[in-house]
Short mmCIF file of C-alpha atoms in Angstrom, two decimals:
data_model
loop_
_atom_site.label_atom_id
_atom_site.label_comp_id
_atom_site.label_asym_id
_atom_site.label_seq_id
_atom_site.Cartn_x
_atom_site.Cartn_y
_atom_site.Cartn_z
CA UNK A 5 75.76 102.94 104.49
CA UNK A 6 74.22 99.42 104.21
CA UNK A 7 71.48 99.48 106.65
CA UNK A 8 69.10 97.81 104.16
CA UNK A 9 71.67 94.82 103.94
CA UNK A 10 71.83 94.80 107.50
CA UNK A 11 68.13 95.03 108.29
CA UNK A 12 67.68 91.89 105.98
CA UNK A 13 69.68 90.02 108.32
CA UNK A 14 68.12 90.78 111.19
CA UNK A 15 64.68 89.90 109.77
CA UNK A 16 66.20 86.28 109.01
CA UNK A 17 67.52 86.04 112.09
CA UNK A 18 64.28 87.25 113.41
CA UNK A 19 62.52 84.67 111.26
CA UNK A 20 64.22 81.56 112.58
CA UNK A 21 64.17 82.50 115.96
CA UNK A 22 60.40 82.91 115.57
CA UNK A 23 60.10 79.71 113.80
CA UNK A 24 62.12 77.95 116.97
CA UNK A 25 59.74 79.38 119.22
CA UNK A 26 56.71 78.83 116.88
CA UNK A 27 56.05 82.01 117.66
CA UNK A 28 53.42 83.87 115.25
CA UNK A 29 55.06 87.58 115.41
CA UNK A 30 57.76 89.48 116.85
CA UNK A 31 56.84 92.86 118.57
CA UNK A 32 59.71 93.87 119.80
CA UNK A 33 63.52 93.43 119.56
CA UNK A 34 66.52 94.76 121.59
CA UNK A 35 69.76 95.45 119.63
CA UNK A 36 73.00 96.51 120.90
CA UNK A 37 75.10 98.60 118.84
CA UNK A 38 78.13 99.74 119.39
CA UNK A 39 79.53 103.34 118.97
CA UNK A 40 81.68 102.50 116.88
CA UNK A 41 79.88 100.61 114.22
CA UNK A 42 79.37 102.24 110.91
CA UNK A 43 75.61 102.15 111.16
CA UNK A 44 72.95 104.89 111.89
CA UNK A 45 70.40 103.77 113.82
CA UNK A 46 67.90 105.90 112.70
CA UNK A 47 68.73 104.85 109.05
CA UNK A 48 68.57 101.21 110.55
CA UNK A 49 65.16 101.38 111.89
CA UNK A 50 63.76 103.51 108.50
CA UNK A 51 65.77 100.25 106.69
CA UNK A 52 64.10 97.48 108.75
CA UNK A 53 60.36 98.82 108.53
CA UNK A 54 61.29 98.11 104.59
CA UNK A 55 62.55 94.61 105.08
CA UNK A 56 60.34 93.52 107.34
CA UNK A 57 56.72 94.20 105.35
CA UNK A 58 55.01 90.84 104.71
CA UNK A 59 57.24 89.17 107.15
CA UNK A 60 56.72 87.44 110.62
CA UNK A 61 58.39 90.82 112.03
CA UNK A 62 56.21 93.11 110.33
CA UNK A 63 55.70 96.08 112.70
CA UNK A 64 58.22 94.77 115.12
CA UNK A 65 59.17 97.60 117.54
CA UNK A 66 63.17 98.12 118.17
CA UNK A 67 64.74 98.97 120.77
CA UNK A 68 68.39 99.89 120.47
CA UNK A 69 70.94 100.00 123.16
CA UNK A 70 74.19 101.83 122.21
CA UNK A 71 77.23 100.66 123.51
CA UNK A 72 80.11 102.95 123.83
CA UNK A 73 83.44 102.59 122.67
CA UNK A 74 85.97 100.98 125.18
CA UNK A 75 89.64 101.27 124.24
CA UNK A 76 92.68 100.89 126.02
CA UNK A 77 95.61 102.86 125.47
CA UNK A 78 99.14 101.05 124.03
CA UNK A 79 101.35 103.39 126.05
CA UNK A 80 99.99 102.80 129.31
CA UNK A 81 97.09 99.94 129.19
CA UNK A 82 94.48 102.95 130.60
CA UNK A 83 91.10 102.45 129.20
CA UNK A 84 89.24 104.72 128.11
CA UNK A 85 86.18 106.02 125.71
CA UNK A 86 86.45 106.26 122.10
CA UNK A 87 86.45 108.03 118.88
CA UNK A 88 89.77 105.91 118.12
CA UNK A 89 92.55 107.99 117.66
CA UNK A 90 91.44 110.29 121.12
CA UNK A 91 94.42 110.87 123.06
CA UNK A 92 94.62 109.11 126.28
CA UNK A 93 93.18 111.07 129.20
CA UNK A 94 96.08 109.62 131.32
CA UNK A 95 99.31 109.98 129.14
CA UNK A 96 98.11 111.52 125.78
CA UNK A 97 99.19 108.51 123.30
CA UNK A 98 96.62 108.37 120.24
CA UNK A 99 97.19 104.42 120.16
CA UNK A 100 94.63 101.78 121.46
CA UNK A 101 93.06 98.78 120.76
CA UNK A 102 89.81 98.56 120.63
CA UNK A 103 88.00 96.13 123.42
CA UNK A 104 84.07 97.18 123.09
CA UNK A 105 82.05 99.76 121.11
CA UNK A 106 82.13 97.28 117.68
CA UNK A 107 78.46 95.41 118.82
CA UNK A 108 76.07 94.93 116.57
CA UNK A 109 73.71 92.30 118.12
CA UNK A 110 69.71 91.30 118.45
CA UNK A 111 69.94 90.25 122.40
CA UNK A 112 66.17 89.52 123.19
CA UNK A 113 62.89 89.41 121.01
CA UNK A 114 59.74 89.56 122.14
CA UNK A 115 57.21 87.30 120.29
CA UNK A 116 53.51 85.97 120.06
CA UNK A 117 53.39 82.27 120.94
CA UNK A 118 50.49 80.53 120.72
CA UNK A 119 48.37 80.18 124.25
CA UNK A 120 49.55 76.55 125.79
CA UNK A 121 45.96 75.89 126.96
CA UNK A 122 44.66 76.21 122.95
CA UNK A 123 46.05 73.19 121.45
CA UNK A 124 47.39 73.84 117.90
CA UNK A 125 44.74 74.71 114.91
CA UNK A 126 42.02 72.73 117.66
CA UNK A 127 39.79 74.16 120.22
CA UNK A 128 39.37 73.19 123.48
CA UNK A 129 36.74 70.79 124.77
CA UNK B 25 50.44 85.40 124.95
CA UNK B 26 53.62 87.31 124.77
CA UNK B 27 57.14 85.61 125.23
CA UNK B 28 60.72 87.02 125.30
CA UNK B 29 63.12 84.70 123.80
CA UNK B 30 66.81 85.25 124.30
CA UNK B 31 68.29 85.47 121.23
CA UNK B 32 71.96 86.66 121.69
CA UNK B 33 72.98 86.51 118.12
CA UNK B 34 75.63 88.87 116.29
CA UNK B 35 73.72 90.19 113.12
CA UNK B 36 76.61 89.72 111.19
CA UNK B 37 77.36 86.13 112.33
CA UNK B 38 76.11 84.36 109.08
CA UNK B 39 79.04 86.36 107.48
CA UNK B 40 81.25 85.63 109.83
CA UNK B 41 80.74 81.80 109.55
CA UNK B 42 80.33 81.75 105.59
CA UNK B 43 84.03 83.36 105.70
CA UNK B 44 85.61 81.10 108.75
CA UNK B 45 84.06 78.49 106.66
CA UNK B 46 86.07 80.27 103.10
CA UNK B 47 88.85 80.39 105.13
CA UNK B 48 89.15 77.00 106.52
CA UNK B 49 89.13 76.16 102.81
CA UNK B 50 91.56 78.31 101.83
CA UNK B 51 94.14 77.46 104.18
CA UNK B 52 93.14 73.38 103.16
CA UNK B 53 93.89 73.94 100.14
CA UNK B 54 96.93 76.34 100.71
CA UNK B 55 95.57 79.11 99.01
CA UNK B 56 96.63 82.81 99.33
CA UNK B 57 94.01 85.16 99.87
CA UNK B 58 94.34 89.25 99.67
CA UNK B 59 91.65 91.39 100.47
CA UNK B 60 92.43 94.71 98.88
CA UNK B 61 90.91 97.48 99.45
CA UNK B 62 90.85 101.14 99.38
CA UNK B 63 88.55 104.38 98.41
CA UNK B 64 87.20 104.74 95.33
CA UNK B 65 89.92 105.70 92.96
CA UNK B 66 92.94 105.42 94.56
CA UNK B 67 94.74 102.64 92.29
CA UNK B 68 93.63 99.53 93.55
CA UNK B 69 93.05 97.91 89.83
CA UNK B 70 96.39 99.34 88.41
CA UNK B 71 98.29 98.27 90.97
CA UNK B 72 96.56 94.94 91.05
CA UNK B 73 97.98 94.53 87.16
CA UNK B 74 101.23 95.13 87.87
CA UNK B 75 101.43 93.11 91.10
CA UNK B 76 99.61 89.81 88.62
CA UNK B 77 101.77 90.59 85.69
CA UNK B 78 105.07 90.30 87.78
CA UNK B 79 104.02 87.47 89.93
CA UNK B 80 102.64 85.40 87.06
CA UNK B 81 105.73 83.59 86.72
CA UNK B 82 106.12 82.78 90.35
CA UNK B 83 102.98 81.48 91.26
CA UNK B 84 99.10 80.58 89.95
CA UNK B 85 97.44 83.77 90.40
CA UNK B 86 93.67 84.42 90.01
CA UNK B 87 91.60 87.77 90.80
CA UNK B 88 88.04 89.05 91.64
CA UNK B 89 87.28 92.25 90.80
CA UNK B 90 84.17 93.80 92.96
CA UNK B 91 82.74 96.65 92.27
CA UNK B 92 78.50 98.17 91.58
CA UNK B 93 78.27 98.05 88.25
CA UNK B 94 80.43 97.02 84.86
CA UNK B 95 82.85 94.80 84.21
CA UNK B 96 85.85 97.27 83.71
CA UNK B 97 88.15 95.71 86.59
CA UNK B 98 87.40 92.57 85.05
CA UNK B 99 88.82 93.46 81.25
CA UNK B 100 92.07 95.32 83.00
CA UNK B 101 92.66 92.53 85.24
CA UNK B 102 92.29 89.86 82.46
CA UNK B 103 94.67 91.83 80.37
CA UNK B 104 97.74 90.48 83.21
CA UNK B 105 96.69 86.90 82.01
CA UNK B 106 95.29 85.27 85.17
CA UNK B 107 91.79 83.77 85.16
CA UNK B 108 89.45 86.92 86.84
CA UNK B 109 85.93 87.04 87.60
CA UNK B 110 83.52 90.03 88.51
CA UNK B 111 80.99 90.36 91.23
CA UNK B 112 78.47 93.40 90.47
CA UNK B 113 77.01 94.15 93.86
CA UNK B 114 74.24 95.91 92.02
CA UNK B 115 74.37 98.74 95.57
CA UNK B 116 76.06 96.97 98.12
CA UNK B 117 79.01 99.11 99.27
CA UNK B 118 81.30 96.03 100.11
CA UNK B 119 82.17 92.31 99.53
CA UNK B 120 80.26 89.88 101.60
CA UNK B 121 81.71 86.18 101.97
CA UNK B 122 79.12 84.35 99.86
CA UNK B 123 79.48 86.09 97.36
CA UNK B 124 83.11 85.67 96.83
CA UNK B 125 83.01 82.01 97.87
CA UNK B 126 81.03 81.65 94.53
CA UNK B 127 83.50 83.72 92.66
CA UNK B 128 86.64 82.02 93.70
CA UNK B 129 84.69 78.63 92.36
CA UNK B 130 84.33 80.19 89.19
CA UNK B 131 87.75 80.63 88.39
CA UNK B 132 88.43 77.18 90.29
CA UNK B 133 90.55 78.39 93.43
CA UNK B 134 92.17 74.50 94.34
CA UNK B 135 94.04 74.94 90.88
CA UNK B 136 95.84 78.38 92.11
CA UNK B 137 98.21 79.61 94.45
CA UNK B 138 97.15 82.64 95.32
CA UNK B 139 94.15 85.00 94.55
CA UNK B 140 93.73 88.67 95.23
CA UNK B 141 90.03 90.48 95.86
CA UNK B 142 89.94 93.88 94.51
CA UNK B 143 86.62 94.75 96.80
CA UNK B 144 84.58 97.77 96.08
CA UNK B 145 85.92 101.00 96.15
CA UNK B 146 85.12 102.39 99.45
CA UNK B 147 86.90 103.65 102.37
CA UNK B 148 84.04 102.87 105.31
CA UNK B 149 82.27 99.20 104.80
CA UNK B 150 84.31 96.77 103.37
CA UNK B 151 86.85 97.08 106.66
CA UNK B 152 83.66 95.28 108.40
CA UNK B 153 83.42 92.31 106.70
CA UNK B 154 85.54 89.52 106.58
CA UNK B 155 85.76 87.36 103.32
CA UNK B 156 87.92 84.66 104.48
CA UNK B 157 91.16 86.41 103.41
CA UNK B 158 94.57 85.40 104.93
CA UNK B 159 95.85 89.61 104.36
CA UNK B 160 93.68 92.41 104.36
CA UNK B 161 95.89 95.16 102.24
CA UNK B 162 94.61 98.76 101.31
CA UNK B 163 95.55 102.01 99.37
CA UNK B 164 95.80 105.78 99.79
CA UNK B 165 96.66 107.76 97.25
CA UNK B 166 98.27 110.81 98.51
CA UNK B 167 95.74 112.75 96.27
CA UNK B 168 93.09 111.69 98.70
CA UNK B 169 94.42 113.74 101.98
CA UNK B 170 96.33 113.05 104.91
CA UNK B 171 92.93 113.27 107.20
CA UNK B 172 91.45 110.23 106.09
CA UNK B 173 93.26 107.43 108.67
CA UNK B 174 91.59 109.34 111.05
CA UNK B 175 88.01 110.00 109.63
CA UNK B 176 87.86 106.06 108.06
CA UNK B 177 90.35 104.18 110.96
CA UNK B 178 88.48 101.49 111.01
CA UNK B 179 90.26 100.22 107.54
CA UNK B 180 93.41 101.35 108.12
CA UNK B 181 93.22 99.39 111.79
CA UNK B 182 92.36 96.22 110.10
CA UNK B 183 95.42 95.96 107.24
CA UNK B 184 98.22 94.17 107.43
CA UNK B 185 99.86 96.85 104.59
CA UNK B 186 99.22 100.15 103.56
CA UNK B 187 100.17 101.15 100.10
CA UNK B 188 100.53 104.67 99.79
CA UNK B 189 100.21 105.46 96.06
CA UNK B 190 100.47 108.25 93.25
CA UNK B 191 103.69 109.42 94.98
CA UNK B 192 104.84 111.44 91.77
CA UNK B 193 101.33 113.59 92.73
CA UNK B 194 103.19 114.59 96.08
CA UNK B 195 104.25 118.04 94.40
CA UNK B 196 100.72 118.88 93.29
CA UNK B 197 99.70 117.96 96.66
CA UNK B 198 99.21 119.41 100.35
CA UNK B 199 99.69 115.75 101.42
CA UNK B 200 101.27 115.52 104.61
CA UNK B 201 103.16 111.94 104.80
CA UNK B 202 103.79 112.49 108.56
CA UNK B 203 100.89 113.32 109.75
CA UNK B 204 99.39 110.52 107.56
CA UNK B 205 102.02 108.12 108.50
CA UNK B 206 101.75 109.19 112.64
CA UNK B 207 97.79 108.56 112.37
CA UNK B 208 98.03 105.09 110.62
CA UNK B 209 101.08 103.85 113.19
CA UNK B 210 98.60 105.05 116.10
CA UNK B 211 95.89 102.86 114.96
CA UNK B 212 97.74 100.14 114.21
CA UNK B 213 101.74 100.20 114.53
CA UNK B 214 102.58 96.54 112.97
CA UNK B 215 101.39 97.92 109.64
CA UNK B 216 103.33 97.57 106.76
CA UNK B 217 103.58 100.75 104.32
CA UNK B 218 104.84 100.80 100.94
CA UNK B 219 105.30 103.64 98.99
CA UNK B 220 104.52 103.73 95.08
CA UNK B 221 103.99 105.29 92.29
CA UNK B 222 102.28 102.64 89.62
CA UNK B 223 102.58 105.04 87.05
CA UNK B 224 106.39 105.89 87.75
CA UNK B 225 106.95 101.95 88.49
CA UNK B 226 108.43 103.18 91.73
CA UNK B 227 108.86 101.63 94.57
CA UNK B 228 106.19 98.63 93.31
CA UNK B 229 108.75 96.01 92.88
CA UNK B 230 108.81 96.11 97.22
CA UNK B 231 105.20 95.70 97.18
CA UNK B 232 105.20 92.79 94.65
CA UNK B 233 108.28 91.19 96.97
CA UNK B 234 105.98 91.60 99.95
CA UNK B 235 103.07 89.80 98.12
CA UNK B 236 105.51 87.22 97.02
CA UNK B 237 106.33 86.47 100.37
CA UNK B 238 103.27 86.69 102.28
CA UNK B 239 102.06 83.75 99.37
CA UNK B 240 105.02 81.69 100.30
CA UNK B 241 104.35 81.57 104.24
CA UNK B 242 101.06 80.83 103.02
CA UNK B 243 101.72 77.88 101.59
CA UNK B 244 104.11 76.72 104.08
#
């Protein structure tokens, strides 16, 4: 429901990280996103082409890995997949806490950097 | 040449430390925060009144009202006597912590007790962001259906109280209060639910003592 939002803040985060690096462009980041996130990816990826024109991650290919929902079950401590609410597969309780499946992260980016045997803005002699 | 750089960063983190930062503050300064929340319509604002205008005398009590557009909340919540702001989101479905942080300033937070955020009327984003609030409280008004814990859990997993309002509607209603009730204790037993009707006045003087109380361990 707020994938624009969201897609702004990965292109900031994008943005410094690029700037750390002094890297010139990001082609490619890899998100994890949980299961049970209320974000859909494909509305995520329509969001970020949006927020990222004119920026340093312009273009930037992504490359999502879901994560799936780990709960474990009150009654009995099983764990077990999600939606929330599904019944235990060992004892049936509804109850669980949820340990994994709430990721929404950029793990790795894959940037330009400029070539170490150019020094900066010179050439080579 | 190309490079991967790890970056290992939760997208929402600059939320996440805006609000630790809010609520750092907040608990400085001894200052009650609610987050409540609900779907759109289900009696967040009314309830809000009655809950400042009986608390007034207790304690300094402020409110933000968030919502897309007007300042409606703002004029009913200003009618209880408390200083209020509004934050218009302009599209954003939910209260972010900057945005609040600013608010609170406005109606100068160190000078209260206690201030209650009326976030936007939704029953699927706000749950995901904190705002540095010491309670996260919601509503369901029975008129809404006894399904929703378990198509929005997420919400109802995250409060500390569940207000289950427009009671006197239960007649003109298929609402089913146990299957409700056995949903929202799955996802989250320690919940807190209060049953009211704002309109009726009943059972809203429990709600108000649990407010009153939860400000009091606040402030130690």
């Amino acid at each position: 429901m707020h994938e624009l939002a969201m897609a702004m803040s990965m292109v900031r985060l994008m943005e410094q990280a690029a700037e750390g690096a002094h890297a010139r462009h990001v082609n490619r980041a890899r998100l994890s996103i949980g299961e049970l996130s209320c974000l859909d990816p494909r509305a995520l990826e329509s969001a970020f082409e949006v927020a990222a024109e004119g920026t340093v991650a312009e273009g930037c290919v992504l490359e999502v890995r879901r994560i799936p929902a780990l709960l474990r079950c009150r009654a009995c401590g099983n764990a077990h997949g999600g939606p929330l609410l599904s019944p235990c597969p060992r004892c049936g309780d509804p109850g669980a806490e949820v340990l994994g499946g709430r990721e929404f992260w950029i793990e790795s980016l894959d940037v330009d950097v400029p070539d170490p045997a150019t020094p900066l803005g010179g050439s080579a002699i | 040449m190309t490079d991967r750089i790890a970056v290992e960063k939760g997208i929402l983190d600059a939320n996440d430390r805006a609000a630790a930062d809010l609520r750092e503050r907040l608990r400085g300064g001894r200052v009650y925060l609610l987050n409540l929340m609900s779907g759109a319509g289900a009696g967040k604002t009314s309830l809000l009144v009655q809950t400042l205008v009986r608390l007034r005398g207790r304690w300094r009590l402020g409110a933000v009202a968030g919502d897309l557009e007007t300042r409606r909340d703002e004029e009913r919540l200003r009618a209880a006597g408390v200083p209020v702001t509004q934050i218009n989101t302009h599209g954003d479905c939910h209260l972010e912590a900057e945005a609040v942080a600013g608010a609170l300033e406005e109606i100068r937070w160190r000078n209260l007790d206690a201030v209650v955020v009326e976030n936007v009327g939704n029953l699927v984003c706000p749950a995901e962001f904190d705002i540095g609030e010491t309670d996260r409280a919601m509503l369901l008004s029975v008129a809404e259906g006894h399904d929703k814990p378990a198509k929005y859990p997420l919400m109802f997993a995250e409060s500390r109280a569940l207000v289950l309002n427009k009671i006197d509607l239960l007649p003109y209603t298929d609402f089913d209060e146990e299957a409700a009730l056995r949903d929202v204790r799955a996802l989250n037993p320690a919940i807190e639910v209060f049953r009211t009707s704002v309109r009726t006045g009943e059972g809203v003087d429990r709600w108000c003592a649990w407010v009153d109380g939860r400000i009091r361990a606040a402030r130690g």
